Amino acid sequence: MKIDPYNEEIYFYLGQCFEAKQNWYSAINAYFKAIELDSNRDEYYMALAKAYVAVEDYSKATINFNKATQLGSDNPTYWSDYVCFIIKLGLYEEANQILDEAEEFTFGAELLYCRAITYFFLKMKKDGLDILAEALEEDFEKHSIIYSLAPELEIDKDINAMIKYYEREFKEFA
């Protein structure tokens, strides 16, 4: 940093080091400095959003998730991280709106899983099962997202039966 104080990547990596040590406020400061030097890097905003989640500043997290998805609109991981955050807050209608927006830019199995989860929470089980089937066909290995976001769905017989069916199919073709 002494040699090149205008290198934004140094501050980003410094933020990641602070994040690894769970020194969140120092990570936030480092990410801010990286963004100050280059405000067009989606990964900087995503890292900042996640750091804000860690310190439970959800309004600032939302702002930065939004900025990351605007800059990296073709990255399904950014959208799914944003939606997972919104789902954890219990804002299922908002999660569906974000998923609608994401569909304009990108596609990914993780987004299908998120959509299925929001449908389950919105009491739209049939629609949720239809989307879940599509997600399992697209990328079976990502199905653990269901239980990480909604552990209560582990006891749902229909969901478990569907996962077991696709698991057999996946192992057969693997």
C-alpha positions as a Python dict, from the first residue, in 0.01 Angstrom:
ca = {
    (1, 'M'): (0, 0, 0),
    (2, 'K'): (295, 231, 62),
    (3, 'I'): (432, 162, -285),
    (4, 'D'): (99, 202, -466),
    (5, 'P'): (-170, 365, -251),
    (6, 'Y'): (-405, 399, -550),
    (7, 'N'): (-428, 28, -623),
    (8, 'E'): (-786, -65, -534),
    (9, 'E'): (-718, -439, -545),
    (10, 'I'): (-481, -409, -251),
    (11, 'Y'): (-762, -263, -41),
    (12, 'F'): (-1006, -528, -160),
    (13, 'Y'): (-766, -809, -64),
    (14, 'L'): (-695, -636, 265),
    (15, 'G'): (-1071, -637, 326),
    (16, 'Q'): (-1080, -1008, 255),
    (17, 'C'): (-803, -1063, 508),
    (18, 'F'): (-999, -869, 769),
    (19, 'E'): (-1310, -1066, 674),
    (20, 'A'): (-1126, -1397, 724),
    (21, 'K'): (-1045, -1284, 1078),
    (22, 'Q'): (-1406, -1164, 1122),
    (23, 'N'): (-1284, -810, 1177),
    (24, 'W'): (-1589, -676, 997),
    (25, 'Y'): (-1557, -303, 1051),
    (26, 'S'): (-1198, -302, 927),
    (27, 'A'): (-1313, -508, 627),
    (28, 'I'): (-1588, -254, 558),
    (29, 'N'): (-1337, 31, 569),
    (30, 'A'): (-1102, -151, 331),
    (31, 'Y'): (-1385, -227, 87),
    (32, 'F'): (-1493, 137, 101),
    (33, 'K'): (-1143, 246, 7),
    (34, 'A'): (-1137, -3, -282),
    (35, 'I'): (-1472, 131, -405),
    (36, 'E'): (-1354, 488, -366),
    (37, 'L'): (-1065, 406, -603),
    (38, 'D'): (-1275, 201, -848),
    (39, 'S'): (-1653, 219, -820),
    (40, 'N'): (-1722, -13, -1112),
    (41, 'R'): (-1620, -347, -959),
    (42, 'D'): (-1918, -561, -870),
    (43, 'E'): (-1716, -794, -646),
    (44, 'Y'): (-1626, -500, -421),
    (45, 'Y'): (-1991, -415, -363),
    (46, 'M'): (-2077, -780, -303),
    (47, 'A'): (-1804, -813, -42),
    (48, 'L'): (-1920, -492, 122),
    (49, 'A'): (-2281, -616, 127),
    (50, 'K'): (-2178, -941, 297),
    (51, 'A'): (-1973, -751, 553),
    (52, 'Y'): (-2275, -535, 632),
    (53, 'V'): (-2484, -851, 678),
    (54, 'A'): (-2223, -974, 926),
    (55, 'V'): (-2262, -656, 1135),
    (56, 'E'): (-2640, -667, 1091),
    (57, 'D'): (-2667, -338, 904),
    (58, 'Y'): (-2930, -469, 666),
    (59, 'S'): (-3021, -142, 497),
    (60, 'K'): (-2661, -82, 387),
    (61, 'A'): (-2631, -449, 290),
    (62, 'T'): (-2938, -414, 68),
    (63, 'I'): (-2795, -105, -102),
    (64, 'N'): (-2469, -284, -179),
    (65, 'F'): (-2634, -609, -291),
    (66, 'N'): (-2840, -399, -529),
    (67, 'K'): (-2532, -219, -662),
    (68, 'A'): (-2344, -549, -707),
    (69, 'T'): (-2632, -700, -904),
    (70, 'Q'): (-2656, -388, -1119),
    (71, 'L'): (-2287, -400, -1208),
    (72, 'G'): (-2267, -779, -1234),
    (73, 'S'): (-2616, -841, -1364),
    (74, 'D'): (-2511, -1151, -1560),
    (75, 'N'): (-2374, -1326, -1249),
    (76, 'P'): (-2638, -1562, -1101),
    (77, 'T'): (-2438, -1602, -781),
    (78, 'Y'): (-2476, -1233, -699),
    (79, 'W'): (-2851, -1252, -750),
    (80, 'S'): (-2886, -1570, -544),
    (81, 'D'): (-2678, -1424, -259),
    (82, 'Y'): (-2902, -1117, -263),
    (83, 'V'): (-3220, -1326, -271),
    (84, 'C'): (-3095, -1558, 4),
    (85, 'F'): (-3035, -1253, 222),
    (86, 'I'): (-3389, -1126, 153),
    (87, 'I'): (-3539, -1471, 220),
    (88, 'K'): (-3357, -1492, 555),
    (89, 'L'): (-3524, -1162, 645),
    (90, 'G'): (-3861, -1323, 567),
    (91, 'L'): (-3937, -1090, 277),
    (92, 'Y'): (-4068, -1349, 33),
    (93, 'E'): (-4262, -1116, -199),
    (94, 'E'): (-3955, -895, -228),
    (95, 'A'): (-3742, -1203, -298),
    (96, 'N'): (-3976, -1295, -584),
    (97, 'Q'): (-3949, -943, -725),
    (98, 'I'): (-3569, -964, -719),
    (99, 'L'): (-3587, -1306, -889),
    (100, 'D'): (-3811, -1156, -1157),
    (101, 'E'): (-3551, -887, -1218),
    (102, 'A'): (-3269, -1142, -1223),
    (103, 'E'): (-3445, -1341, -1495),
    (104, 'E'): (-3404, -1043, -1727),
    (105, 'F'): (-3024, -1073, -1706),
    (106, 'T'): (-2917, -1426, -1615),
    (107, 'F'): (-3011, -1783, -1541),
    (108, 'G'): (-2888, -2038, -1290),
    (109, 'A'): (-3004, -2336, -1090),
    (110, 'E'): (-2942, -2145, -768),
    (111, 'L'): (-3202, -1892, -877),
    (112, 'L'): (-3450, -2170, -944),
    (113, 'Y'): (-3391, -2311, -596),
    (114, 'C'): (-3447, -1967, -446),
    (115, 'R'): (-3770, -1930, -645),
    (116, 'A'): (-3892, -2268, -523),
    (117, 'I'): (-3819, -2172, -162),
    (118, 'T'): (-4007, -1844, -193),
    (119, 'Y'): (-4304, -2029, -340),
    (120, 'F'): (-4301, -2275, -50),
    (121, 'F'): (-4301, -1987, 200),
    (122, 'L'): (-4576, -1811, 8),
    (123, 'K'): (-4793, -2126, 37),
    (124, 'M'): (-4768, -2196, -337),
    (125, 'K'): (-4646, -2553, -292),
    (126, 'K'): (-4744, -2689, -635),
    (127, 'D'): (-4561, -2407, -812),
    (128, 'G'): (-4267, -2456, -575),
    (129, 'L'): (-4248, -2827, -656),
    (130, 'D'): (-4259, -2753, -1031),
    (131, 'I'): (-3970, -2508, -1001),
    (132, 'L'): (-3783, -2744, -768),
    (133, 'A'): (-3806, -3020, -1031),
    (134, 'E'): (-3660, -2783, -1289),
    (135, 'A'): (-3379, -2683, -1051),
    (136, 'L'): (-3295, -3044, -968),
    (137, 'E'): (-3277, -3127, -1339),
    (138, 'E'): (-3057, -2823, -1404),
    (139, 'D'): (-2804, -2883, -1123),
    (140, 'F'): (-2882, -3147, -862),
    (141, 'E'): (-2566, -3077, -661),
    (142, 'K'): (-2688, -2733, -556),
    (143, 'H'): (-3000, -2869, -383),
    (144, 'S'): (-2849, -2819, -36),
    (145, 'I'): (-2942, -2451, -71),
    (146, 'I'): (-3298, -2556, 16),
    (147, 'Y'): (-3211, -2682, 361),
    (148, 'S'): (-2960, -2408, 435),
    (149, 'L'): (-3226, -2143, 371),
    (150, 'A'): (-3527, -2335, 497),
    (151, 'P'): (-3430, -2619, 732),
    (152, 'E'): (-3796, -2668, 815),
    (153, 'L'): (-3847, -2809, 465),
    (154, 'E'): (-3638, -3114, 557),
    (155, 'I'): (-3951, -3279, 695),
    (156, 'D'): (-4165, -3218, 388),
    (157, 'K'): (-4241, -3559, 233),
    (158, 'D'): (-4301, -3428, -119),
    (159, 'I'): (-3975, -3235, -131),
    (160, 'N'): (-3776, -3527, 11),
    (161, 'A'): (-3934, -3771, -234),
    (162, 'M'): (-3848, -3545, -526),
    (163, 'I'): (-3488, -3502, -410),
    (164, 'K'): (-3448, -3878, -362),
    (165, 'Y'): (-3585, -3941, -713),
    (166, 'Y'): (-3345, -3695, -875),
    (167, 'E'): (-3059, -3822, -660),
    (168, 'R'): (-3105, -4170, -811),
    (169, 'E'): (-3118, -4014, -1159),
    (170, 'F'): (-2810, -3805, -1089),
    (171, 'K'): (-2608, -4103, -960),
    (172, 'E'): (-2717, -4314, -1255),
    (173, 'F'): (-2580, -4063, -1507),
    (174, 'A'): (-2277, -3950, -1308),
}
